[in-house]
CSV table of C-alpha atoms in Angstrom, one decimal:
chain,number,residue,atom,x,y,z
I,1260,MET,CA,0.0,0.0,-0.1
I,1261,GLU,CA,1.6,2.9,-1.1
I,1262,LYS,CA,2.0,5.9,2.2
I,1263,LYS,CA,-0.2,9.2,1.8
I,1264,VAL,CA,2.0,11.8,1.6
I,1265,ILE,CA,2.0,15.1,3.0
I,1266,LEU,CA,2.7,18.6,2.4
I,1267,GLU,CA,5.0,20.9,4.2
I,1268,LYS,CA,2.6,23.1,5.3
I,1269,GLU,CA,0.6,20.3,7.1
I,1270,TYR,CA,3.5,18.8,8.8
I,1271,TYR,CA,4.8,22.4,10.3
I,1272,ASP,CA,1.1,23.1,11.8
I,1273,LEU,CA,1.2,19.7,13.0
I,1274,TRP,CA,4.7,20.1,14.5
I,1275,ARG,CA,3.4,23.9,15.8
I,1276,LYS,CA,0.4,21.8,17.6
I,1277,SER,CA,3.1,20.0,19.4
I,1278,ARG,CA,4.6,22.8,20.6
I,1279,HIS,CA,3.3,26.1,21.6
I,1280,SER,CA,1.2,25.5,25.4
I,1281,VAL,CA,1.2,21.7,25.3
I,1282,GLU,CA,0.3,20.3,28.9
I,1283,ASP,CA,-0.4,16.7,28.2
I,1284,VAL,CA,2.4,14.3,26.2
I,1285,ASN,CA,-0.4,12.7,24.7
I,1286,VAL,CA,-0.8,15.6,21.8
I,1287,VAL,CA,3.0,15.2,21.2
I,1288,ILE,CA,2.6,11.2,20.6
I,1289,GLU,CA,-0.9,11.6,18.8
I,1290,VAL,CA,1.1,13.9,16.6
I,1291,TYR,CA,3.5,11.1,16.0
I,1292,LYS,CA,1.3,8.2,15.1
I,1293,TYR,CA,-0.3,10.0,12.3
I,1294,LEU,CA,3.3,11.1,11.0
I,1295,LYS,CA,4.4,7.3,11.5
I,1296,ASP,CA,2.4,6.1,8.5
I,1297,LYS,CA,2.9,9.3,6.3
I,1298,ALA,CA,5.8,10.2,3.7
I,1299,LEU,CA,6.6,14.0,3.6
I,1300,LYS,CA,7.2,16.2,0.4
I,1301,LYS,CA,9.3,19.0,0.5
I,1302,GLU,CA,8.4,21.4,-2.3
I,1303,GLU,CA,10.8,23.9,-2.3
I,1304,TYR,CA,13.8,20.8,-2.8
I,1305,ASP,CA,11.3,19.0,-4.8
I,1306,SER,CA,12.0,15.7,-3.1
I,1307,VAL,CA,9.7,13.4,-0.8
I,1308,ILE,CA,11.2,12.2,3.1
I,1309,ASP,CA,10.1,8.8,3.4
I,1310,LYS,CA,9.6,8.9,7.0
I,1311,ALA,CA,7.6,12.2,8.7
I,1312,HIS,CA,7.8,10.5,12.0
I,1313,ILE,CA,11.7,10.5,11.6
I,1314,TYR,CA,12.1,13.9,10.3
I,1315,PHE,CA,9.7,14.9,13.3
I,1316,LEU,CA,12.7,13.1,16.0
I,1317,ASP,CA,14.9,14.9,14.1
I,1318,ASN,CA,13.3,18.5,14.5
I,1319,LEU,CA,13.0,17.8,18.2
I,1320,PHE,CA,16.6,16.4,18.9
I,1321,LEU,CA,17.5,19.6,17.2
I,1322,LEU,CA,16.1,21.7,19.7
I,1323,THR,CA,19.3,21.6,21.7
I,1324,THR,CA,21.7,21.2,19.4
I,1325,SER,CA,21.1,24.2,17.2
I,1326,GLU,CA,21.9,27.7,18.6
I,1327,LEU,CA,18.9,29.4,17.2
I,1328,CYS,CA,16.9,27.0,19.9
I,1329,HIS,CA,16.3,27.1,23.1
I,1330,GLY,CA,16.1,23.6,24.6
I,1331,PHE,CA,13.6,21.2,25.0
I,1332,SER,CA,9.7,21.8,27.3
I,1333,GLU,CA,8.9,19.8,30.3
I,1334,ILE,CA,6.1,18.3,27.6
I,1335,ASP,CA,9.6,17.2,25.1
I,1336,GLU,CA,11.5,15.7,27.7
I,1337,GLU,CA,8.1,13.3,28.9
I,1338,PHE,CA,8.0,12.4,25.5
I,1339,ILE,CA,11.5,11.5,25.0
I,1340,LYS,CA,11.6,9.4,28.0
I,1341,SER,CA,8.6,7.7,27.9
I,1342,SER,CA,7.6,4.2,27.3
I,1343,PHE,CA,5.9,4.9,24.0
I,1344,LEU,CA,9.0,6.7,22.7
I,1345,SER,CA,11.1,3.9,23.7
I,1346,SER,CA,9.1,1.1,22.3
I,1347,GLU,CA,9.0,2.9,18.9
I,1348,PHE,CA,13.0,3.1,19.0
I,1349,LYS,CA,13.1,-0.8,19.2
I,1350,GLU,CA,10.7,-1.2,16.9
I,1351,GLU,CA,12.8,1.0,14.3
I,1352,ILE,CA,15.9,-0.6,15.3
I,1353,TYR,CA,14.5,-4.2,15.0
I,1354,LEU,CA,13.1,-3.9,11.5
I,1355,THR,CA,16.6,-2.1,10.5
I,1356,LEU,CA,18.7,-4.9,11.4
I,1357,LYS,CA,16.1,-7.9,11.2
I,1358,ASP,CA,17.4,-9.2,8.1
I,1359,TYR,CA,21.0,-9.3,9.4
I,1360,ASP,CA,22.3,-12.2,11.0
I,1361,CYS,CA,21.5,-10.8,14.4
I,1362,PRO,CA,22.1,-12.6,17.7
I,1363,ASP,CA,19.0,-14.0,19.5
I,1364,GLU,CA,20.3,-12.0,22.6
I,1365,LEU,CA,19.7,-8.6,20.5
I,1366,LYS,CA,16.3,-10.0,19.1
I,1367,GLU,CA,15.1,-10.4,22.2
I,1368,LEU,CA,16.0,-7.3,23.4
I,1369,LEU,CA,14.5,-5.3,20.8
I,1370,ASN,CA,11.0,-7.4,21.3
I,1371,GLY,CA,11.1,-7.0,24.7
I,1372,ASP,CA,9.2,-4.9,27.5
I,1373,LYS,CA,12.2,-3.5,29.1
I,1374,ASP,CA,12.5,0.4,28.1
I,1375,PHE,CA,15.6,1.8,26.5
I,1376,ASN,CA,16.1,3.7,29.6
I,1377,ASP,CA,16.7,0.7,31.8
I,1378,PHE,CA,19.3,-1.2,29.6
I,1379,THR,CA,22.4,-1.8,31.1
I,1380,LYS,CA,25.3,-0.5,29.3
I,1381,GLU,CA,26.2,-3.7,28.0
I,1382,GLU,CA,22.9,-3.8,26.6
I,1383,ILE,CA,23.3,-0.7,24.8
I,1384,GLU,CA,27.0,-1.6,23.6
I,1385,LEU,CA,24.8,-4.8,21.7
I,1386,ILE,CA,22.8,-2.2,20.1
I,1387,MET,CA,25.3,0.2,19.0
I,1388,ASN,CA,28.2,-1.8,18.2
I,1389,PHE,CA,26.2,-4.3,16.0
I,1390,ASN,CA,27.9,-4.8,12.9
I,1391,VAL,CA,25.5,-3.1,10.2
I,1392,PRO,CA,27.1,-3.4,6.5
I,1393,GLU,CA,27.8,0.2,5.2
I,1394,ASP,CA,25.2,-0.5,2.1
I,1395,ASN,CA,22.9,0.3,4.9
I,1396,ARG,CA,23.0,3.7,4.7
I,1397,GLU,CA,19.7,4.5,6.4
I,1398,TRP,CA,21.8,2.9,9.8
I,1399,HIS,CA,24.9,4.3,9.0
I,1400,GLU,CA,23.5,8.2,7.9
I,1401,HIS,CA,20.3,7.9,10.0
I,1402,HIS,CA,19.6,5.9,13.0
I,1403,LEU,CA,22.8,5.9,14.8
I,1404,TYR,CA,23.3,9.4,15.2
I,1405,LEU,CA,19.9,9.8,16.0
I,1406,ILE,CA,20.0,6.9,18.6
I,1407,ASP,CA,23.1,8.9,20.1
I,1408,ASP,CA,20.5,12.1,20.2
I,1409,TYR,CA,17.9,10.1,22.5
I,1410,LEU,CA,20.9,8.7,24.4
I,1411,PHE,CA,22.0,11.8,25.3
I,1412,VAL,CA,18.3,13.1,27.1
I,1413,LEU,CA,17.8,9.6,29.2
I,1414,ASP,CA,19.1,9.3,32.5
I,1415,GLY,CA,19.3,5.5,33.6
I,1416,VAL,CA,22.2,4.2,35.2
I,1417,GLY,CA,23.3,2.2,32.1
I,1418,VAL,CA,22.9,5.1,29.8
I,1419,VAL,CA,24.6,7.6,31.6
I,1420,GLN,CA,27.6,4.6,32.1
I,1421,TYR,CA,27.8,4.4,28.0
I,1422,ILE,CA,27.2,7.9,27.2
I,1423,LYS,CA,30.0,9.0,29.8
I,1424,GLU,CA,32.6,5.9,28.2
I,1425,LYS,CA,31.6,7.1,24.9
I,1426,TYR,CA,32.9,10.5,25.1
I,1427,GLY,CA,35.5,10.7,27.5
I,1428,ASP,CA,37.3,13.7,28.5
I,1429,THR,CA,34.9,15.4,25.7
I,1430,LEU,CA,31.4,15.1,27.4
I,1431,PRO,CA,31.8,18.3,28.8
I,1432,ILE,CA,32.2,20.0,25.3
I,1433,GLU,CA,29.4,17.5,24.3
I,1434,MET,CA,26.8,18.9,27.0
I,1435,LEU,CA,27.8,22.4,26.4
I,1436,LYS,CA,27.0,21.9,22.9
I,1437,ARG,CA,23.5,20.3,23.5
I,1438,SER,CA,22.8,23.4,25.5
I,1439,ASN,CA,22.7,25.2,22.3
I,1440,VAL,CA,26.1,27.0,22.8
I,1441,ARG,CA,29.0,26.2,20.7
I,1442,PRO,CA,32.5,25.3,21.7
I,1443,ARG,CA,34.5,28.8,20.5
I,1444,ALA,CA,34.5,31.3,22.2
I,1445,PHE,CA,35.4,33.1,19.2
I,1446,TYR,CA,32.1,32.4,17.5
I,1447,TYR,CA,30.5,35.0,20.0
I,1448,SER,CA,33.5,37.7,19.6
I,1449,ALA,CA,31.8,41.0,20.4
I,1450,TYR,CA,28.3,40.1,21.4
I,1451,GLY,CA,27.4,41.5,24.7
I,1452,VAL,CA,25.3,39.9,27.2
I,1453,ASP,CA,22.4,38.4,25.3
I,1454,TYR,CA,19.6,36.3,26.9
I,1455,SER,CA,18.8,34.5,23.8
I,1456,ILE,CA,22.6,33.5,22.9
I,1457,LEU,CA,23.3,32.8,26.4
I,1458,GLY,CA,21.2,33.3,29.2
I,1459,GLU,CA,19.6,31.4,32.1
I,1460,TYR,CA,17.9,28.5,30.8
I,1461,HIS,CA,21.6,27.5,28.4
I,1462,LEU,CA,23.0,27.4,31.7
I,1463,PHE,CA,20.1,25.8,33.5
I,1464,SER,CA,20.4,22.6,31.0
I,1465,LEU,CA,24.3,22.2,31.3
I,1466,TYR,CA,23.6,22.3,35.1
I,1467,LYS,CA,21.2,19.3,35.0
I,1468,LYS,CA,23.9,17.6,32.9
I,1469,PHE,CA,26.3,17.9,35.6
I,1470,VAL,CA,24.0,16.6,37.5
I,1471,LYS,CA,23.9,13.6,35.6
I,1472,TYR,CA,27.1,13.2,34.4
I,1473,TYR,CA,29.2,14.5,37.1
I,1474,PRO,CA,27.3,14.8,40.3
I,1475,ASP,CA,30.5,15.2,42.1
I,1476,LYS,CA,31.2,18.7,39.9
I,1477,VAL,CA,28.0,20.2,40.5
I,1478,GLU,CA,29.3,22.9,43.1
I,1479,GLU,CA,32.5,23.1,40.8
I,1480,PHE,CA,30.2,24.4,37.6
I,1481,ILE,CA,28.1,26.7,40.1
I,1482,SER,CA,31.1,28.2,41.6
I,1483,LEU,CA,32.5,29.3,37.6
I,1484,VAL,CA,29.4,30.8,37.1
I,1485,ASN,CA,29.4,32.7,40.2
I,1486,SER,CA,33.4,34.0,39.5
I,1487,ILE,CA,32.5,35.2,36.0
I,1488,ASP,CA,31.4,39.0,36.1
I,1489,LEU,CA,29.9,39.2,33.1
I,1490,ILE,CA,27.9,36.7,31.6
I,1491,THR,CA,28.7,37.2,27.8
I,1492,PRO,CA,28.8,34.2,25.6
I,1493,THR,CA,32.3,34.9,24.6
I,1494,GLU,CA,33.3,35.4,28.4
I,1495,PHE,CA,31.6,32.2,29.4
I,1496,VAL,CA,32.4,29.7,26.6
I,1497,ASP,CA,36.0,31.2,27.1
I,1498,ASN,CA,35.7,30.3,30.7
I,1499,TYR,CA,34.2,27.2,30.6
I,1500,MET,CA,36.9,25.6,28.2
I,1501,THR,CA,39.5,26.5,30.5
I,1502,PHE,CA,37.2,25.0,33.2
I,1503,VAL,CA,37.3,21.7,30.9
I,1504,LYS,CA,40.7,21.6,30.5
I,1505,ASN,CA,41.4,22.2,34.1
I,1506,GLY,CA,39.6,18.9,35.1
I,1507,LEU,CA,36.1,20.6,35.9
I,1508,ASN,CA,37.9,22.6,38.8
I,1509,SER,CA,36.9,26.1,38.6
I,1510,ASN,CA,40.3,27.1,40.3
I,1511,PHE,CA,42.2,29.0,37.7
I,1512,MET,CA,42.8,33.1,36.6
I,1513,LEU,CA,39.2,33.6,34.6
I,1514,GLU,CA,39.1,35.5,31.2
I,1515,LYS,CA,37.8,38.9,30.9
I,1516,GLY,CA,36.0,40.7,28.2
I,1517,ASN,CA,34.0,39.9,25.2
I,1518,ILE,CA,36.2,39.4,22.6
I,1519,SER,CA,38.6,35.9,21.8
I,1520,ILE,CA,41.1,34.9,19.4
I,1521,GLU,CA,40.8,31.6,20.9
I,1522,GLY,CA,41.1,28.7,18.3
I,1523,LEU,CA,41.7,31.3,15.4
I,1524,ASP,CA,43.8,30.5,12.8
I,1525,GLY,CA,46.8,32.9,11.7
I,1526,ASN,CA,45.2,35.5,9.4
I,1527,LYS,CA,42.0,35.7,11.8
I,1528,ARG,CA,44.0,35.9,14.7
I,1529,ASP,CA,46.0,39.1,13.2
I,1530,ALA,CA,42.7,40.4,11.8
I,1531,LEU,CA,40.7,40.4,15.2
I,1532,GLY,CA,43.8,41.3,17.3
I,1533,PRO,CA,43.5,45.2,16.4
I,1534,ILE,CA,40.0,45.2,17.1
I,1535,SER,CA,40.5,43.5,20.9
I,1536,LEU,CA,42.7,46.1,21.6
I,1537,PHE,CA,40.5,48.9,20.3
I,1538,SER,CA,37.7,47.5,22.2
I,1539,LEU,CA,40.2,47.3,25.3
I,1540,PHE,CA,40.9,50.9,25.0
I,1541,ASP,CA,37.5,52.0,24.3
I,1542,SER,CA,36.3,50.2,27.4
I,1543,ARG,CA,38.6,52.3,29.7
I,1544,GLU,CA,37.9,55.8,28.1
I,1545,SER,CA,34.7,56.0,27.1
I,1546,LYS,CA,31.7,57.2,29.1
I,1547,ASP,CA,29.4,55.4,26.2
I,1548,ALA,CA,31.2,52.4,27.1
I,1549,LYS,CA,31.3,52.7,30.8
I,1550,TYR,CA,27.8,53.1,30.7
I,1551,SER,CA,27.3,50.1,28.4
I,1552,ARG,CA,29.0,47.9,30.8
I,1553,LYS,CA,27.1,49.0,33.8
I,1554,LEU,CA,23.8,47.9,32.0
I,1555,GLU,CA,25.6,44.4,31.0
I,1556,LYS,CA,26.7,44.3,34.9
I,1557,GLU,CA,22.8,44.4,35.4
I,1558,HIS,CA,21.5,42.0,32.8
I,1559,SER,CA,24.4,39.8,33.5
I,1560,ASP,CA,23.1,39.8,37.6
I,1561,GLY,CA,19.8,39.0,36.2
I,1562,ILE,CA,20.8,36.0,34.2
I,1563,LYS,CA,22.8,35.0,37.8
I,1564,ARG,CA,19.6,35.1,39.9
I,1565,ASP,CA,17.2,33.5,37.4
I,1566,PHE,CA,19.4,30.9,37.2
I,1567,GLU,CA,19.6,30.7,41.1
I,1568,LYS,CA,15.8,30.0,41.0
I,1569,MET,CA,15.8,27.4,38.5
I,1570,VAL,CA,18.4,25.6,40.1
I,1571,ASN,CA,16.7,25.6,43.6
I,1572,ASP,CA,13.0,25.2,41.9
I,1573,TYR,CA,14.6,21.9,40.2
I,1574,ASN,CA,16.7,21.1,43.3
I,1575,GLU,CA,13.4,21.1,45.3
I,1576,SER,CA,11.5,19.3,42.5
I,1577,ILE,CA,14.3,16.4,42.8
I,1578,GLY,CA,14.4,16.5,46.6
I,1579,SER,CA,17.7,17.5,46.9
I,1580,SER,CA,18.7,19.6,49.8
I,1581,MET,CA,21.5,21.4,47.7
I,1582,VAL,CA,20.4,25.5,47.6
I,1583,LEU,CA,22.7,27.7,45.2
I,1584,THR,CA,23.3,31.4,46.1
I,1585,ILE,CA,24.6,33.6,43.7
I,1586,LYS,CA,27.1,35.6,45.6
I,1587,PRO,CA,27.0,39.4,45.4
I,1588,ASP,CA,29.1,41.1,43.7
I,1589,ASN,CA,30.5,44.4,44.0
I,1590,ASN,CA,32.5,45.1,41.2
């Protein structure tokens, strides 16, 4: 039976239906179910996406990896962690692998009642390390990274162990990327304090990842945030990357300023250098620059206060006794 093809307008109407003011995860589940037996025609490129429901998941996971987006809603997380989506992922993987010489243990795992979030590290490795032939484009170009996005959101013991082992020392950088922030400070050079680029929601998203992956380093992360004078994207990313290189230890000399040449090649570094020096000179001499810095300081302090409230509300909701207090800064 030929699949029904839907147009982009209908798809994006459904996408918006799953986004705005949704208070019931079943709304998202019903949208996904409707898309599951549909193909999507992208008229601009005159192409057809065979699985509209997989495209839906692509868009969903993009919410935490694109700096143009602002993370998951509570309903998004509930949907991703649901038994429903776990069953869907197991079915998708089984249909992809069933024609190969899968071990019985893998078949039983994918057809069983156990949720992905309850899989052990070894069970996840059994799935992810299965030797799928290179000619299976769907698996190598699509399913593997989609499953990785999925696993990164889950919080089961085995999943956390798998992710920590997979990424190793690069995990804190991956956590930053999956909090809608690029790990390149020079990308944000000359940006001031900007909630939309780096604000309390980005910090809170990163905080929750520390709670999940590095619970023993949560206070160090809080200390880092406390220590940064202005939460500009450049200043935060610059210092966060040093924090990572320092073994997630916040005891180091902080970088200040919203110009960074870290990671640039020689030509770009030479071009940006004079701008950096001019910015420093201007900030010392110009009254307008001093007033602008005062406003930025107020906005930065507002981000810290909102972050403090979000953390304390979250800790209360999970029964944690930890209370975050943002230190007053008299500079």
